[in-house]
Coordinates of C-alpha atoms in Angstrom, one line a residue:
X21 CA -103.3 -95.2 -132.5
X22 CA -105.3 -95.8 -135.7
X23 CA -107.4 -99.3 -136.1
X24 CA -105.6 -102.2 -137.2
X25 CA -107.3 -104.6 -139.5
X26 CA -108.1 -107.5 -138.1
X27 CA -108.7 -109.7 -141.6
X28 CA -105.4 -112.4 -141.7
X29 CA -103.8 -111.5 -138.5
X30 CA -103.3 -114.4 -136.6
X31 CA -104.9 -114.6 -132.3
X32 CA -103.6 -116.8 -130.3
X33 CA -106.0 -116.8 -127.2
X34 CA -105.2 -118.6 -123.9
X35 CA -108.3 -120.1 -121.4
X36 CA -109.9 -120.2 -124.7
X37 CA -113.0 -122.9 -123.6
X38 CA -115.1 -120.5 -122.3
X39 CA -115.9 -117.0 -120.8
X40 CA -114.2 -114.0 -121.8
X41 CA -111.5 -116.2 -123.9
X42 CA -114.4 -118.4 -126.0
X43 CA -116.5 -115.0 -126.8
X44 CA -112.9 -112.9 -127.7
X45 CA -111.9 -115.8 -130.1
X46 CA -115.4 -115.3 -131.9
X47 CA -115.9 -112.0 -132.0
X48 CA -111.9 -111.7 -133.1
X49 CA -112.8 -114.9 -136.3
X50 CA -115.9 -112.5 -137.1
X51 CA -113.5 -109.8 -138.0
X52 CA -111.3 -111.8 -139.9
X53 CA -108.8 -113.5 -137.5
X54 CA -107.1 -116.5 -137.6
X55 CA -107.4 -118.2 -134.1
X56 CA -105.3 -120.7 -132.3
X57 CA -107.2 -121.5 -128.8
X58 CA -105.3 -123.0 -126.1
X59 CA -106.5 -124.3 -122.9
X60 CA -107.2 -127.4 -120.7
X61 CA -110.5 -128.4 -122.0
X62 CA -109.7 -130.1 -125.1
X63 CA -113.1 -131.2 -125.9
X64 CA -114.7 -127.5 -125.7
X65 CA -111.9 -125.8 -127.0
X66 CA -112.5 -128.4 -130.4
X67 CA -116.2 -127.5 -130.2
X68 CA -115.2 -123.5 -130.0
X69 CA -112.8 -123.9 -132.8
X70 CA -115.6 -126.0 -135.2
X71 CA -117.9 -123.0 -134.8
X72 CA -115.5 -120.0 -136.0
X73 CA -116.0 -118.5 -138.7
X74 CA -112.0 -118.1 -139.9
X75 CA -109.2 -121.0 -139.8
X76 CA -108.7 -122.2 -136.4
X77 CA -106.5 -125.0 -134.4
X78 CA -106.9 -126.2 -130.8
X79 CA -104.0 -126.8 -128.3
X80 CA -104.5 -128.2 -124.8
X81 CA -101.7 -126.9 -122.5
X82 CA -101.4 -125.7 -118.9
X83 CA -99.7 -122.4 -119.5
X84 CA -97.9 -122.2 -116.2
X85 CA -95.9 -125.5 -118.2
X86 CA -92.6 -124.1 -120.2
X87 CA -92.0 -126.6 -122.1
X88 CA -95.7 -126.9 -123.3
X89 CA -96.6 -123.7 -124.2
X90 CA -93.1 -123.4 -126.0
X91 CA -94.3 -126.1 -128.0
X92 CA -97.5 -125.1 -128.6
X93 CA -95.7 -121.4 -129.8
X94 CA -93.5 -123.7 -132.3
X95 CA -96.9 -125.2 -133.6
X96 CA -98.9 -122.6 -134.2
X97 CA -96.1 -120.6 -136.1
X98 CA -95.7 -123.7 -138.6
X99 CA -99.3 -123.9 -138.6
X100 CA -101.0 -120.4 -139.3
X101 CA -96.8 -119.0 -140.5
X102 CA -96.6 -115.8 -138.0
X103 CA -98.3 -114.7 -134.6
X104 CA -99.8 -111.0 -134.9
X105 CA -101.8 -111.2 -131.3
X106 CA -101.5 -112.7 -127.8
X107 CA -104.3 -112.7 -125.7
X108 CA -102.9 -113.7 -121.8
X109 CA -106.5 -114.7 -120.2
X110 CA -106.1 -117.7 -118.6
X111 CA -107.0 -117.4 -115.2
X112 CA -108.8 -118.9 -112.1
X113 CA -109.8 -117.5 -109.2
X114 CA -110.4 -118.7 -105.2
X115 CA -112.2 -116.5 -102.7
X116 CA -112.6 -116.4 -98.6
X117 CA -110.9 -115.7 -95.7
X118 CA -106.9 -116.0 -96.3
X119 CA -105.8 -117.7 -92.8
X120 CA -108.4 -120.3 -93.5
X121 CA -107.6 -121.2 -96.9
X122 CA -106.7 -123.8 -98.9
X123 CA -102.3 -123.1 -99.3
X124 CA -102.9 -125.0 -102.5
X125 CA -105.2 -123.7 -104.1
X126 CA -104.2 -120.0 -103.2
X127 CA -100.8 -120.9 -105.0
X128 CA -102.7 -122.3 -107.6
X129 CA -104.3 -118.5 -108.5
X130 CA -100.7 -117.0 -108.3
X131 CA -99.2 -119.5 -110.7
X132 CA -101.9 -119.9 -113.3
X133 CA -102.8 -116.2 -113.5
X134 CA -98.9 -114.2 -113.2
X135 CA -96.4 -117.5 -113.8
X136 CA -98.6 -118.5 -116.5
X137 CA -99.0 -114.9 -118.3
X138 CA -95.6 -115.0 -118.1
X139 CA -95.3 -118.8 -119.6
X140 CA -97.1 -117.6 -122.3
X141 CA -95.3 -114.3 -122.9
X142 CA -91.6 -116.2 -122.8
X143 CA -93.1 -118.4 -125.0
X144 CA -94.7 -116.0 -127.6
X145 CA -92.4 -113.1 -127.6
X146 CA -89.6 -114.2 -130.3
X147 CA -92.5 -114.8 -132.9
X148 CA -94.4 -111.3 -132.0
X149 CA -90.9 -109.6 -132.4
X150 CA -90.6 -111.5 -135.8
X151 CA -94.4 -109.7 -136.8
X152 CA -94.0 -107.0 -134.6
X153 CA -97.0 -107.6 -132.7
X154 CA -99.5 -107.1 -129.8
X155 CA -99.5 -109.2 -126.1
X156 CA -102.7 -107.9 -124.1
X157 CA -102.5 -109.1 -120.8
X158 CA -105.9 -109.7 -119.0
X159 CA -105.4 -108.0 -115.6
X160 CA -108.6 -106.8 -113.8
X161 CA -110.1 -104.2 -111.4
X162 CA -108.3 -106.2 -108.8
X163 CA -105.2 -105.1 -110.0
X164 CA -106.5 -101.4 -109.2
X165 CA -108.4 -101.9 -105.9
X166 CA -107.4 -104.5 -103.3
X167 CA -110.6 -106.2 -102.1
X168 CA -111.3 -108.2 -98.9
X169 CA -111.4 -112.1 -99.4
X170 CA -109.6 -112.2 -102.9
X171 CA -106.1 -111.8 -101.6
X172 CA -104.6 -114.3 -104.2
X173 CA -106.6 -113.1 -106.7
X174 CA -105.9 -109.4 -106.0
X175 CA -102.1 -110.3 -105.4
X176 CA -101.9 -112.1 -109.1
X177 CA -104.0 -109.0 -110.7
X178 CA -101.4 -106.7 -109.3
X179 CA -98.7 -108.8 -110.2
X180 CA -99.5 -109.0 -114.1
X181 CA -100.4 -105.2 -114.3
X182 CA -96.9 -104.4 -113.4
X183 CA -95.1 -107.3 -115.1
X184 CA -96.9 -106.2 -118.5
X185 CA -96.0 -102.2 -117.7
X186 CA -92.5 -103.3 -117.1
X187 CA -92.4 -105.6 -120.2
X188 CA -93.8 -102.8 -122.7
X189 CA -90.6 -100.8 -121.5
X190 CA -88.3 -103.9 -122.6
X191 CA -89.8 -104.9 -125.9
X192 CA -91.5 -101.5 -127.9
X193 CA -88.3 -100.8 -129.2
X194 CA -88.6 -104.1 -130.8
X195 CA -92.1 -103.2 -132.5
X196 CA -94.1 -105.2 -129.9
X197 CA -96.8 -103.8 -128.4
X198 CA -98.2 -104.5 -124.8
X199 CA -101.6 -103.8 -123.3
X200 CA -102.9 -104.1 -120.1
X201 CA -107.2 -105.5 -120.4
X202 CA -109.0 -104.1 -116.9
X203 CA -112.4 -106.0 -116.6
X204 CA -115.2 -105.3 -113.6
X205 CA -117.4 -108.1 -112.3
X206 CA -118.6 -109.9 -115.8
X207 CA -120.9 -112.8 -116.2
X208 CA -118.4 -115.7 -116.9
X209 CA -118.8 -119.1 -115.2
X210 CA -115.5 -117.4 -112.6
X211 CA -117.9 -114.9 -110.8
X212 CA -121.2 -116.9 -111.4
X213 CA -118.8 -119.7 -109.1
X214 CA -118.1 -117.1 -106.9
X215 CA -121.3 -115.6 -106.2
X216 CA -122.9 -119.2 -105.2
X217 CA -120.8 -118.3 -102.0
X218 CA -123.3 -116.4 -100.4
X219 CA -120.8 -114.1 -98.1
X220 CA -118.8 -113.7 -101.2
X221 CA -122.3 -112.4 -103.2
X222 CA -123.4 -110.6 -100.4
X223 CA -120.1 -108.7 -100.0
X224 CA -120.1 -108.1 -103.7
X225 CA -123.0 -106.5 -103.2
X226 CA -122.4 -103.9 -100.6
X227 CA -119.7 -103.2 -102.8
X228 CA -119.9 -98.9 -104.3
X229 CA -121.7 -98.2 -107.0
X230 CA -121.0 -99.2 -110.4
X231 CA -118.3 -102.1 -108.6
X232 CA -121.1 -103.8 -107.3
X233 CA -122.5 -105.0 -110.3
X234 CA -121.7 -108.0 -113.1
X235 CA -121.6 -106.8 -116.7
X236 CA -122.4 -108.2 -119.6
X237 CA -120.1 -110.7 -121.5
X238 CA -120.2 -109.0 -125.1
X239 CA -119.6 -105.2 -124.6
X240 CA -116.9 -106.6 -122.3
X241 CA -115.5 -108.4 -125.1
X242 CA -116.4 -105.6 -127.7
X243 CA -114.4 -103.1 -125.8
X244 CA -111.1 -105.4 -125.6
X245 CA -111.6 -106.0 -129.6
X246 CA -111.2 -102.6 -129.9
X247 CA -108.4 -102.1 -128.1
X248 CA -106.5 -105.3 -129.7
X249 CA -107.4 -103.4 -132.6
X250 CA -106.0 -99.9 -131.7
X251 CA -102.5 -102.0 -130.1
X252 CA -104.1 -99.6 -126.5
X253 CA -101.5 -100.2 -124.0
X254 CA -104.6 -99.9 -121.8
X255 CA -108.0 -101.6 -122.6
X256 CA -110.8 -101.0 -120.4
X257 CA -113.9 -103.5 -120.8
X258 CA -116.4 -101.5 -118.7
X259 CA -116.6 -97.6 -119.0
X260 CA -115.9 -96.4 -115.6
X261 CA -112.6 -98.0 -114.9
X262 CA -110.7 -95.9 -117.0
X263 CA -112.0 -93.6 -114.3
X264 CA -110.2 -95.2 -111.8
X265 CA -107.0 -95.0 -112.6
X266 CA -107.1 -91.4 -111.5
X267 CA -108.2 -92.2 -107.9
X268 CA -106.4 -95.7 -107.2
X269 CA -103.5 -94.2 -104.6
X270 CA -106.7 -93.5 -102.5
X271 CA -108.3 -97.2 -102.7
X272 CA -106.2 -99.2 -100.1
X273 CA -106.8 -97.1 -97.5
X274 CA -110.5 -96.6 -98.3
X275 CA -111.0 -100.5 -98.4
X276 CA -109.3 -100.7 -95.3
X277 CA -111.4 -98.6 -93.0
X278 CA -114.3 -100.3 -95.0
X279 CA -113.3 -103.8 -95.5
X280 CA -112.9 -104.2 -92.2
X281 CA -116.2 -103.0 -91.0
X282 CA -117.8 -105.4 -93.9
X283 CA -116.1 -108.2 -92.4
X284 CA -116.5 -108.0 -88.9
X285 CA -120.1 -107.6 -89.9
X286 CA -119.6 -111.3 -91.6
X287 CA -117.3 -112.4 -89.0
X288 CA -119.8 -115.6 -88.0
X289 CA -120.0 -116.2 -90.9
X290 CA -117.0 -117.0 -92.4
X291 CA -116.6 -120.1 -91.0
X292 CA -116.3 -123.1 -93.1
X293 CA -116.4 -121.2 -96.4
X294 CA -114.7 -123.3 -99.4
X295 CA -111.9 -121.9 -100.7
X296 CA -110.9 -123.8 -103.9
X297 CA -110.9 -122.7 -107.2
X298 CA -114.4 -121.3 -108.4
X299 CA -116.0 -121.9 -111.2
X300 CA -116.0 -124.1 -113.9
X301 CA -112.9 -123.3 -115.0
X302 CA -111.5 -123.9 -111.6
X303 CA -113.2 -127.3 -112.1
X304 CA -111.5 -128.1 -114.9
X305 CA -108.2 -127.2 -113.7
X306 CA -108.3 -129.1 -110.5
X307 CA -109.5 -132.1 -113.2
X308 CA -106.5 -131.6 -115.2
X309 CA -103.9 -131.7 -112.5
X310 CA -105.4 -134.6 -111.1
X311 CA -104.8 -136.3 -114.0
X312 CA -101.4 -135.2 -114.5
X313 CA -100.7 -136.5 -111.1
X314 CA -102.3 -139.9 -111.9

C-alpha cells in the first residue's frame, strides 16, 4: 500500500510515558501527527506531551479499565474531532520460572498486555470506523517463538497476534485497517529490568544469533512509522523477523530440545529469582494499583 501522510491525522498511543510508546509519539508529532498519549504516569506522559512538536493531550488510564478507556475514546474524539491511528503498546512484562512465580503478577502480564489491547480496541473501533482507520497492535517476537522463563509474556504475545489477525477479518470491510508490530529485544526500561536478572541476561545471551541481541530504540521505532504509514498489516521493527515468519512451525520444538538443556544448566540457579513486573513500567503499574486499592 502506498504512504499515507501523516500531517493532521490524529495517534492515539497507549503506554505513552516511555519506551517504544514516548519515542513513536515523537517521531509520529515530527511528521505531522496529532497525538493523544495515554498511560499511568501522568506526570511523564504531561512532560512527553509539552515537548511535541504538533497538538497533544494526556490521559491517565489503565487500559485493562472499560469504562476508562471508553471515556478517554469519548474525550479525545471531542478533543482533536476524529481518531485516524491506534497504537495498542501498553505492556509489562515478568520473567522466571513459572511454578515459582508470583500468580499475581503473572495475571497481571495477561490482562494488561491481551485484555487491555483489547480494552483499547473495543474502545476505539466505532471512531476508526467513523475515519476509516488503522489499529497496530504491538505483539513481539514472543508471539513467534515460545521462550523459556517468559511464559506469561509469551502466552499474552501469542494471544494479541491472533486476536488482531482475527479482528482484521471482522472489521476491513468496514475500512479499518489492522497491523500486527513484531519487535526483538530493544533497549526500553522492560528489557533493561529484565536483564538486571542475571539468569534472565545470561539466557538472553545464549540465545541464536541475531535473537540474542537488544536493538536500538529509533530504527525500531522508524520501522513501525513506516508501517503506520503504509496501514502494513505486518510491521516488523528489526530486519530479520520478517524472516521468521517462514520458519516459526519449526520453533517450539527447537526451543524445546534446547530450552531444556539451557535450564537444567541454570537449574541452581533459579532459586529465589523475583518474578514481578520488570522494569520501570512494571514499577509504575504496581504503584498505580496500589493506589487504586488504597
Amino acid at each position: 500500500m502506498s504512504k499515507v501522510s501523516l500531517e493532521g491525522q490524529v495517534a492515539v498511543v497507549t503506554g505513552a510515558a516511555r519506551g517504544v510508546g514516548e519515542l513513536l509519539a515523537r517521531k509520529l508529532s515530527a511528521r505531522g501527527a496529532e497525538v493523544a498519549l495515554v498511560g499511568l504516569e501522568q506526570d511523564a506522559l504531561k512532560q512527553v506531551s509539552e515537548r511535541l512538536h504538533s497538538d497533544s493531550d494526556h490521559w491517565y488510564a489503565d487500559v485493562t479499565d472499560h469504562q476508562a478507556m471508553a471515556r478517554v475514546a469519548e474525550e479525545v474524539k471531542e478533543r482533536f474531532g476524529k481518531v485516524d491511528i491506534v497504537v495498542a503498546n501498553a505492556g509489562v512484562a515478568t520473567g522466571g520460572p513459572f511454578v515459582d512465580s508470583d500468580p499475581e503478577a503473572w495475571r497481571r502480564v495477561i490482562e494488561v498486555n491481551l485484555i487491555g489491547s483489547a480494552v483499547t480496541a473495543r474502545a476505539f473501533l466505532p471512531v476508526l470506523m467513523q475515519s476509516r482507520g488503522y489499529l497496530l497492535q504491538i505483539a513481539s517476537l514472543a508471539a513467534i517463538t515460545p521462550a523459556p522463563m517468559m511464559t506469561a509474556y509469551c502466552a499474552s504475545k501469542s494471544g494479541v497476534e491472533a486476536y488482531a489477525h482475527s479482528l482484521r477479518a471482522e472489521v476491513g470491510y468496514k475500512g479499518v485497517r489492522v497491523g500486527v508490530g513484531y519487535l526483538s529485544w530493544t533497549d526500553t526500561d522492560m528489557v533493561r529490568g529484565a536483564d538486571q536478572d542475571e539468569v534472565m541476561r545470561e539466557l538472553r545471551q545464549r540465545l541464536p544469533w541475531p535473537s540474542n541481541k537488544t536493538y536500538p530504540l529509533g530504527p525500531a521505532v522508524d520501522r513501525i512509522v513506516a508501517g503506520i504509514e503504509r496501514r502494513s498489516s505486518h510491521v516488523y521493527g528489526q530486519w530479520w523477523l520478517r524472516g521468521m515468519q517462514g520458519v516459526r512451525g519449526y520453533l517450539p520444538g527447537l526451543i524445546g530440545t534446547v530450552g531444556q538443556r539451557e535450564m537444567r544448566r541454570f537449574g541452581s540457579r533459579l532459586e529465589g529469582m523475583r518474578s514481578g513486573l520488570v522494569g520501570a513500567g512494571g514499577a509504575a503499574d504496581e504503584e498505580a494499583r496500589a493506589t487504586h486499592r488504597s
